[in-house]
Short mmCIF file of C-alpha atoms in Angstrom, two decimals:
data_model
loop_
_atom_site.label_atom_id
_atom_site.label_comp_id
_atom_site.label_asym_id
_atom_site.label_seq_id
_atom_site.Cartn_x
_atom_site.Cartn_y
_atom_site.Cartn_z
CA UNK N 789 34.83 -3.40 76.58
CA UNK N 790 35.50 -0.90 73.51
CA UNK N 791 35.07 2.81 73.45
CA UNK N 792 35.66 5.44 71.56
CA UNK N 793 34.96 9.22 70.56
CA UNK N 794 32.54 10.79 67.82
CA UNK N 795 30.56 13.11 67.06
CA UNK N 796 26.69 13.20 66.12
CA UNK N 797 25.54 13.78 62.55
CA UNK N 798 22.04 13.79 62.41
CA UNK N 799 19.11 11.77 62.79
CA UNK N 800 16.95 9.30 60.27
CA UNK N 801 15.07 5.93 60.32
CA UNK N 802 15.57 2.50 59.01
CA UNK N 803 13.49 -0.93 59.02
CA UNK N 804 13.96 -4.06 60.74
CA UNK N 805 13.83 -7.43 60.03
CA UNK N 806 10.32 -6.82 60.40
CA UNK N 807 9.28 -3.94 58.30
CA UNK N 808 9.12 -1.55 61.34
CA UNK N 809 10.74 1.59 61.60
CA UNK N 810 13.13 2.31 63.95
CA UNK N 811 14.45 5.57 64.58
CA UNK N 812 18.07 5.94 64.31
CA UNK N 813 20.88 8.13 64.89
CA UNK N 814 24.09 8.57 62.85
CA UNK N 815 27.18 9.12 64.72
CA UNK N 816 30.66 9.19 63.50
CA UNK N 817 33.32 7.59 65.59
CA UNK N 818 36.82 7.51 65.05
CA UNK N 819 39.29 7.43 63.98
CA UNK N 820 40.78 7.87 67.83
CA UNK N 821 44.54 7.79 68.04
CA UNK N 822 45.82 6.26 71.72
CA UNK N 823 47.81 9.18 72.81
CA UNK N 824 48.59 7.64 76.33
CA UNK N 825 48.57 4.21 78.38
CA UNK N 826 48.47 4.93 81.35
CA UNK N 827 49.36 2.18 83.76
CA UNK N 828 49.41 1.34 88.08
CA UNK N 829 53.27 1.31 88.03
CA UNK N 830 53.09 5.06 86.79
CA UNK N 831 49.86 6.66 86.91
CA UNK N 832 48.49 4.41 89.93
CA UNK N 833 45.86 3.13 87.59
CA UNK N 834 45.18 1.42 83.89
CA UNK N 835 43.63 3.54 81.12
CA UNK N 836 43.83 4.36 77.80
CA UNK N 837 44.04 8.25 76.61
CA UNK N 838 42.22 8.78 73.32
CA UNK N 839 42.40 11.71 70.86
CA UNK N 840 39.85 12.35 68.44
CA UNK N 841 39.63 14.75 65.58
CA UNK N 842 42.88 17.11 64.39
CA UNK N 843 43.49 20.83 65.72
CA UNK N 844 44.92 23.64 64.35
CA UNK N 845 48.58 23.47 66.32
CA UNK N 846 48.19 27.31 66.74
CA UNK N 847 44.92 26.50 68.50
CA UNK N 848 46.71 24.26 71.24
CA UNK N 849 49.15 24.89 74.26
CA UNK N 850 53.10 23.96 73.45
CA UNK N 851 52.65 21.42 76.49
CA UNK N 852 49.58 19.84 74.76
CA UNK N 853 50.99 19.92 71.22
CA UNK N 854 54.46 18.23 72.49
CA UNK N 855 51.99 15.56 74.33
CA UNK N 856 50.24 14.65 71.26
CA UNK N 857 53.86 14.70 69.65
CA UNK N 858 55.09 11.75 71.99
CA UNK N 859 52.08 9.56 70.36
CA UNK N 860 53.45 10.51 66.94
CA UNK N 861 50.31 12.57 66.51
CA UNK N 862 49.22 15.91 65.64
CA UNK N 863 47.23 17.96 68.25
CA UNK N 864 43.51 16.38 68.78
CA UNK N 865 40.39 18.32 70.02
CA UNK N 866 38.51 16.04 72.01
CA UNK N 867 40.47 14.24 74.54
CA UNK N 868 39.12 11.43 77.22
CA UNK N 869 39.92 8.44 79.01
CA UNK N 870 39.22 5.12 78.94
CA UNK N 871 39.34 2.70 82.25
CA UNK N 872 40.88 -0.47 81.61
CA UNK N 873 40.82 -4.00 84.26
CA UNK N 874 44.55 -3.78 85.19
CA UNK N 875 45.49 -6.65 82.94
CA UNK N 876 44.67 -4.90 79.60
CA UNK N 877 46.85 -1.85 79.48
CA UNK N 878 49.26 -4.21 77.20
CA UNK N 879 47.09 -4.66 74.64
CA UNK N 880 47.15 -0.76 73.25
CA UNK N 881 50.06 1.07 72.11
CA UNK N 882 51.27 4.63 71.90
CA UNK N 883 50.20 5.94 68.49
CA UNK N 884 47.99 3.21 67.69
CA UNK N 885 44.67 4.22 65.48
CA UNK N 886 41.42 2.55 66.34
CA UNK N 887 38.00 2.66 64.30
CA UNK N 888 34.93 1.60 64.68
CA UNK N 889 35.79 -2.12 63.82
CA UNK N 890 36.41 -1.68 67.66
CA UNK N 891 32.41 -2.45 67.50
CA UNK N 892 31.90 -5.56 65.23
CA UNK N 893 29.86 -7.65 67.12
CA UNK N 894 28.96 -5.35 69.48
CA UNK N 895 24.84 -5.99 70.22
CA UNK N 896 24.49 -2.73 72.08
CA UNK N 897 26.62 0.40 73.15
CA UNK N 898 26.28 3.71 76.19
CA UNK N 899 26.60 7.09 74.28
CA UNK N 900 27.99 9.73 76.45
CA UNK N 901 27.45 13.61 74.84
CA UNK N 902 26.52 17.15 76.45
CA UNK N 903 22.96 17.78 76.29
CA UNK N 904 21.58 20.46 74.30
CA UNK N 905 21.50 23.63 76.91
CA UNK N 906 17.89 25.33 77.77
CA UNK N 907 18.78 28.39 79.27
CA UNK N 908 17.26 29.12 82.54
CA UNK N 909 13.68 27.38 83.13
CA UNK N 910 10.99 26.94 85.33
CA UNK N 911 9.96 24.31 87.57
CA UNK N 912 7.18 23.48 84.72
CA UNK N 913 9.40 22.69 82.28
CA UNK N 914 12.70 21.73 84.10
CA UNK N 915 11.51 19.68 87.06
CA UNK N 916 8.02 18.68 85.53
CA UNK N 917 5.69 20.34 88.30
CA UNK N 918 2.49 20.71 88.16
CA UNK N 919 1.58 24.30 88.00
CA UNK N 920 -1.71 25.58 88.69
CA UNK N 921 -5.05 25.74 87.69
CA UNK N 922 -5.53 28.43 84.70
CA UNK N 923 -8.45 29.77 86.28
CA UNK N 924 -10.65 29.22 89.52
CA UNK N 925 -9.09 32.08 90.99
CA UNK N 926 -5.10 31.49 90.07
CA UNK N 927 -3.40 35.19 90.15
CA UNK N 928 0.12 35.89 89.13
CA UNK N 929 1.13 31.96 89.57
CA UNK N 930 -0.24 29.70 86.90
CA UNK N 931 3.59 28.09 86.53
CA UNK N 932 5.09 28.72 90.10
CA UNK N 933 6.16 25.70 92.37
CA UNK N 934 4.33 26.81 95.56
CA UNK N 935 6.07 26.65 98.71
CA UNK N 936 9.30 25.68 99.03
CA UNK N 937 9.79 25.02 102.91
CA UNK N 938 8.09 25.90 106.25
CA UNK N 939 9.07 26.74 109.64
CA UNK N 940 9.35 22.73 110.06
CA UNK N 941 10.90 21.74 107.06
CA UNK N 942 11.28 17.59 107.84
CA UNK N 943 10.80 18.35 111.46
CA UNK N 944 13.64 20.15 111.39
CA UNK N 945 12.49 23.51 112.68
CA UNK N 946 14.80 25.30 110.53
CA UNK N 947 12.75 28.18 108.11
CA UNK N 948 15.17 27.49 105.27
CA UNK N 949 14.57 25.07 102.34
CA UNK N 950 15.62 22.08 101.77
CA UNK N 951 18.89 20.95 100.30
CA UNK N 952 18.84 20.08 97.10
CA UNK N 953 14.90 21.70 96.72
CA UNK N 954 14.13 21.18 92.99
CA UNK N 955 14.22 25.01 91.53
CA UNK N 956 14.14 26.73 88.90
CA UNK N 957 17.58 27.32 87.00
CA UNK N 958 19.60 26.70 84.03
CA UNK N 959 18.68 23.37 82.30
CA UNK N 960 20.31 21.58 79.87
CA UNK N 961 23.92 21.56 78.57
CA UNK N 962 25.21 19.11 80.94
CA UNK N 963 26.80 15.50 80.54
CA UNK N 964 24.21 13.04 80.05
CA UNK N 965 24.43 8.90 79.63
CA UNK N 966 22.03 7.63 77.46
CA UNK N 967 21.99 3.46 77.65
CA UNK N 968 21.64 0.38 75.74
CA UNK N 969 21.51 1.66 72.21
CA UNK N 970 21.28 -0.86 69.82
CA UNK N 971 23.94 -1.03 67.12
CA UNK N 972 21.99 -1.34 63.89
CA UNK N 973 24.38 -0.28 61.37
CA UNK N 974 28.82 -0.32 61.06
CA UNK N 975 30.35 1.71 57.98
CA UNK N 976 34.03 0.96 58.24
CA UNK N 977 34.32 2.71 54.99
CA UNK N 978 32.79 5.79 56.64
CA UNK N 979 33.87 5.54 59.60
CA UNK N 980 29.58 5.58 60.80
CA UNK N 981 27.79 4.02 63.80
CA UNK N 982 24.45 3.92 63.58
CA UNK N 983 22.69 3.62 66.85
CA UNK N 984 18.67 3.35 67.45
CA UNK N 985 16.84 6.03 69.36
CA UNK N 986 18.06 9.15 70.28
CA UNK N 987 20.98 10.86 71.57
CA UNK N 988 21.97 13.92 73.58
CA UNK N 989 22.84 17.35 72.27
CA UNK N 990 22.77 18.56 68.59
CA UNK N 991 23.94 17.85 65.53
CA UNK N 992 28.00 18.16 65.51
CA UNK N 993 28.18 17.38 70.00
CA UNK N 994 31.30 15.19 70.78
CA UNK N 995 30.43 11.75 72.04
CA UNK N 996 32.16 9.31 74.07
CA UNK N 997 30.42 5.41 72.63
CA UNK N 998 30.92 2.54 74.95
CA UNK N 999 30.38 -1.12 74.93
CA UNK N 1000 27.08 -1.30 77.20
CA UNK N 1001 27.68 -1.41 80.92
CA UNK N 1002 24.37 -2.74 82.36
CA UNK N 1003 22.32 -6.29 80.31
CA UNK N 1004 19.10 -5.02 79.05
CA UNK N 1005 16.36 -6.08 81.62
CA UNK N 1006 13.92 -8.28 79.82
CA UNK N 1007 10.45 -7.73 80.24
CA UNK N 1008 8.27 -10.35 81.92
CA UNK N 1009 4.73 -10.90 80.17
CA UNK Q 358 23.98 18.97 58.85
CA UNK Q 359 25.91 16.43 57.36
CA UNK Q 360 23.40 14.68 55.26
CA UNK Q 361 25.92 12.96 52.82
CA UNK Q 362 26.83 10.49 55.42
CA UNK Q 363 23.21 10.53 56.78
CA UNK Q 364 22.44 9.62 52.87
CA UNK Q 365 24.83 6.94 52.97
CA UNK Q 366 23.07 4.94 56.09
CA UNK Q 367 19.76 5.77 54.32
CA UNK Q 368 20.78 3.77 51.40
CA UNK Q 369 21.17 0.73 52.97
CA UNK Q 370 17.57 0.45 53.23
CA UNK Q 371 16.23 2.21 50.29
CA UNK Q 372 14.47 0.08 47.84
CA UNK Q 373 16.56 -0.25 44.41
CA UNK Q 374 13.78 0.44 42.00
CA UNK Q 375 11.10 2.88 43.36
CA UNK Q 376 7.36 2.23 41.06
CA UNK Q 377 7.12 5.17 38.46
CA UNK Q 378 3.94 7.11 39.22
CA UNK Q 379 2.38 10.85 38.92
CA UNK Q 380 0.13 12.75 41.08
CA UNK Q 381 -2.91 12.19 40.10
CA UNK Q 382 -2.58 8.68 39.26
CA UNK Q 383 -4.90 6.18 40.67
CA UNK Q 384 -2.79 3.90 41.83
CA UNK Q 385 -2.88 0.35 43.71
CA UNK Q 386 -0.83 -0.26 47.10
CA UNK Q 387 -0.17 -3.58 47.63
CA UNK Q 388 0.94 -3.83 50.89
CA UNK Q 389 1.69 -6.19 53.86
CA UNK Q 390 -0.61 -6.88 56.80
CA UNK Q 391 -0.08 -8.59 60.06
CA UNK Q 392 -3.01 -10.10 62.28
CA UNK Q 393 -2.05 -12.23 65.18
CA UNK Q 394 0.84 -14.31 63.59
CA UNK Q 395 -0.44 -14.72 60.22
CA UNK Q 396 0.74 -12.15 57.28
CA UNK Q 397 -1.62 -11.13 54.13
CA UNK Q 398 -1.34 -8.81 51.48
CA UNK Q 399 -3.86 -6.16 50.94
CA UNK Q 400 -4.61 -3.30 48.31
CA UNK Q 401 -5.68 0.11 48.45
CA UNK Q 402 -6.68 1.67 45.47
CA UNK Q 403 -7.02 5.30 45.36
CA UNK Q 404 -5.77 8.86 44.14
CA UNK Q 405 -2.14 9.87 44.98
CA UNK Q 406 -2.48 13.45 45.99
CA UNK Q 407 0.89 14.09 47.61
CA UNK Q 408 4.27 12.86 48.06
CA UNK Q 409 6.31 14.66 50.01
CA UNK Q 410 10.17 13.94 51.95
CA UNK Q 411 13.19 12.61 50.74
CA UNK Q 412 15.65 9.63 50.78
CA UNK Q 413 14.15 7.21 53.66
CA UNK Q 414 11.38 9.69 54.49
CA UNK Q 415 9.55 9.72 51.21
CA UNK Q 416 5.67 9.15 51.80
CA UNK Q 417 2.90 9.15 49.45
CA UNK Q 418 -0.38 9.84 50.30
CA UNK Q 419 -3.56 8.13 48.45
CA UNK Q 420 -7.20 9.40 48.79
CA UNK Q 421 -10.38 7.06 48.16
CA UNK Q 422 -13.74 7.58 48.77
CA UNK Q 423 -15.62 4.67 50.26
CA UNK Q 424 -19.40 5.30 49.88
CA UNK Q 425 -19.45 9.14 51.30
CA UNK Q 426 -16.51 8.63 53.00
CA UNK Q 427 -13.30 10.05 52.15
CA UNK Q 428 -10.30 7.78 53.46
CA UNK Q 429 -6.53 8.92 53.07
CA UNK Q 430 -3.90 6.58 53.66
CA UNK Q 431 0.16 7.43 54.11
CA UNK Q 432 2.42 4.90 52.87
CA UNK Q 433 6.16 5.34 53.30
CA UNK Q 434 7.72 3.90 50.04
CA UNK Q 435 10.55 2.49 51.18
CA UNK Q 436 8.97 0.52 53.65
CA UNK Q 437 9.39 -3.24 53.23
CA UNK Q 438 5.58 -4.06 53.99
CA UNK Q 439 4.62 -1.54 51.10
CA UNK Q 440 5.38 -4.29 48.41
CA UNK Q 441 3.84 -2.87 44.92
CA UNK Q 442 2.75 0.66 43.91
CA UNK Q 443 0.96 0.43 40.61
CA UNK Q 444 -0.84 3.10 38.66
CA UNK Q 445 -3.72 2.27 36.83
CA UNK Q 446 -4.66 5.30 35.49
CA UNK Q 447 -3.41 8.76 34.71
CA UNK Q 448 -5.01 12.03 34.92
CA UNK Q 449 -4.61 15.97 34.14
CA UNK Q 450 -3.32 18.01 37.16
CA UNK Q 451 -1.86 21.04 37.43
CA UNK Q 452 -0.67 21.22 40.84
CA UNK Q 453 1.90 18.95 42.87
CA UNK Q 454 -0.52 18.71 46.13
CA UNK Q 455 -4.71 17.43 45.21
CA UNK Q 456 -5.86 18.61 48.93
CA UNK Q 457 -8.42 20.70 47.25
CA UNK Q 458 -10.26 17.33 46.49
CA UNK Q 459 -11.08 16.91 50.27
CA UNK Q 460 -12.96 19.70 49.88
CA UNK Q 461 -14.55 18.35 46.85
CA UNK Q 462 -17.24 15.23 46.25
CA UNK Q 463 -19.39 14.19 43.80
CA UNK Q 464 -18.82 15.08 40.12
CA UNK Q 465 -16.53 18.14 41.15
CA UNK Q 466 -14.00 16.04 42.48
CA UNK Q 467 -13.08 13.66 39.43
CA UNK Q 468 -9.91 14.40 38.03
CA UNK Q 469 -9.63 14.93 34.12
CA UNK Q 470 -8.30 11.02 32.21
CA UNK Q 471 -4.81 11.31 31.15
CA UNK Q 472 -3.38 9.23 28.51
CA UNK Q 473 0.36 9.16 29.15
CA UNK Q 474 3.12 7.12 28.06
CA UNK Q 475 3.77 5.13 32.01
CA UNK Q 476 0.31 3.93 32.51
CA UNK Q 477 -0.81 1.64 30.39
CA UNK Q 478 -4.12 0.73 31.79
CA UNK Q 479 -6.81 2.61 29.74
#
């Protein structure tokens, strides 16, 4: 289990064994400085506290500056944890710099970014409703959701809608997983990771990249 | 958008020595084809009348006309299955995108003969 922080560059394509294109994205990950192990006998549980990319000191808190100091570190921007199984917090060090070497022989990796934000939307478009019909009659409500509850909303004669009704409301700009990437592509010179498909967010997002969680399921012919 | 590093990745795969040819040319693709589990190569010969993107993303496009037919094909030349792009012939245009041939058949859409120091086909 590896992970570390990045950002996304951009988008492009390369070929396979194959000849087939595959759509890739670029990310650039590391280099992440440990700036905390955090163990049971202190913290109540393992993990690893990685920095990622240098900040203006005048941009930071004292308290966060002299944290980062204790690493041997200058302030970082981007700032997350990393779970460890109890017996591993040993292995990383205080002020220890890790690239994306962390990766080799990695077959696939979890990318975890904010999404790109959408402003407030519709059903249509944020909950993929139908609609209605464009003409036969339709007034006033070619995108509306329709009703929302009744006096016996799931029998349970209340008036008022459900919990949780799917609405219309700001979309986007949240955290969002995206799984089983494969890892087509390490530039240790670079620092690059080069992932296939797509990723959350624009250009520039922060990233957290993790060893893959779940196997890929196989499909049966 | 940082495309330096996005140019760096793109190398990896870019071919090392890209065939010379014009717009205008005729040229002949010779490309890969799979059917089933066997592999053949095949050739399209027509006019290149644009090439447009960069790095990774470069495409050419090549017009024919089979019997009334106009056929256009889009080859990415980078792509491993495109294996050859040769021009066999050369001609006089002014412009760096031939759509205006679609429009055109017969006599009206032949392209003045070149003679130019890359093709040497006559």
């Amino acid at each position: 289990m590896a992970m570390l922080l990045g950002k996304k560059v951009g988008m492009t394509r390369l070929y396979d064994q194959e000849g087939r294109s595959v759509p890739v994205t670029v990310l650039q990950v590391g280099p992440c400085v440990v700036t905390q192990v955090k163990t049971v006998a202190t913290d109540g549980y393992d993990a690893v506290q990685l920095g990622y990319e240098d900040v203006k000191p005048s941009r930071q808190t004292k308290p966060l500056i002299g944290h980062f100091a204790k690493a041997g570190t200058g302030p970082k921007r981007f700032v997350r944890e990393m779970r460890l199984a109890e017996d591993l917090s040993g292995q990383f060090k205080v002020g220890e710099t890790l690239t994306v070497g962390v990766f080799e022989g990695t077959q696939r990796v979890d990318v975890i970014s904010t999404s790109k934000g959408k402003g407030f939307q519709g059903v249509m478009k944020r909950h993929h409703f139908g609609g209605f019909p464009a003409s036969h009659g339709t007034e006033r409500k070619h995108r509306a959701q329709g009703s929302i509850a009744s006096h016996a909303t799931n029998r349970g004669f209340s008036g008022r809608p459900k919990k949780g009704k799917r609405m219309a409301g700001h979309m986007g700009n949240i955290r969002v997983t995206t799984k089983n990437h494969k890892v087509m592509l390490i530039d240790q010179e670079r620092g690059l990771l080069v992932v296939s498909g797509t990723v959350p967010g624009s250009n520039g997002t922060y990233c957290v990249v993790k060893t893959a969680k779940t196997p890929v399921k196989v499909a049966t012919k | 958008m940082r495309t330096d590093l996005i140019d760096a990745v793109e190398a990896t795969c870019l071919k090392k020595q890209v065939p010379y040819f014009e717009i205008g040319d005729t040229v002949d693709v010779v490309f890969k084809i799979k059917e089933g589990d066997k592999e053949r190569t095949q050739v399209f010969t027509g006019t290149v009348i644009a090439r447009k993107g960069r790095g990774i993303n470069e495409m050419v496009t090549v017009r024919r006309v089979v019997g009334s037919e106009g056929v256009e094909r889009i080859f990415p030349i980078h792509s491993p299955n495109v294996l050859d792009i040769e021009p066999v012939r050369s001609s006089r245009v002014r412009r760096a995108k031939l759509y205006f041939l679609r429009q055109r058949s017969g006599k009206s859409a032949k392209l003045r003969k070149r003679h130019s120091e890359h093709t040497a086909g006559s």
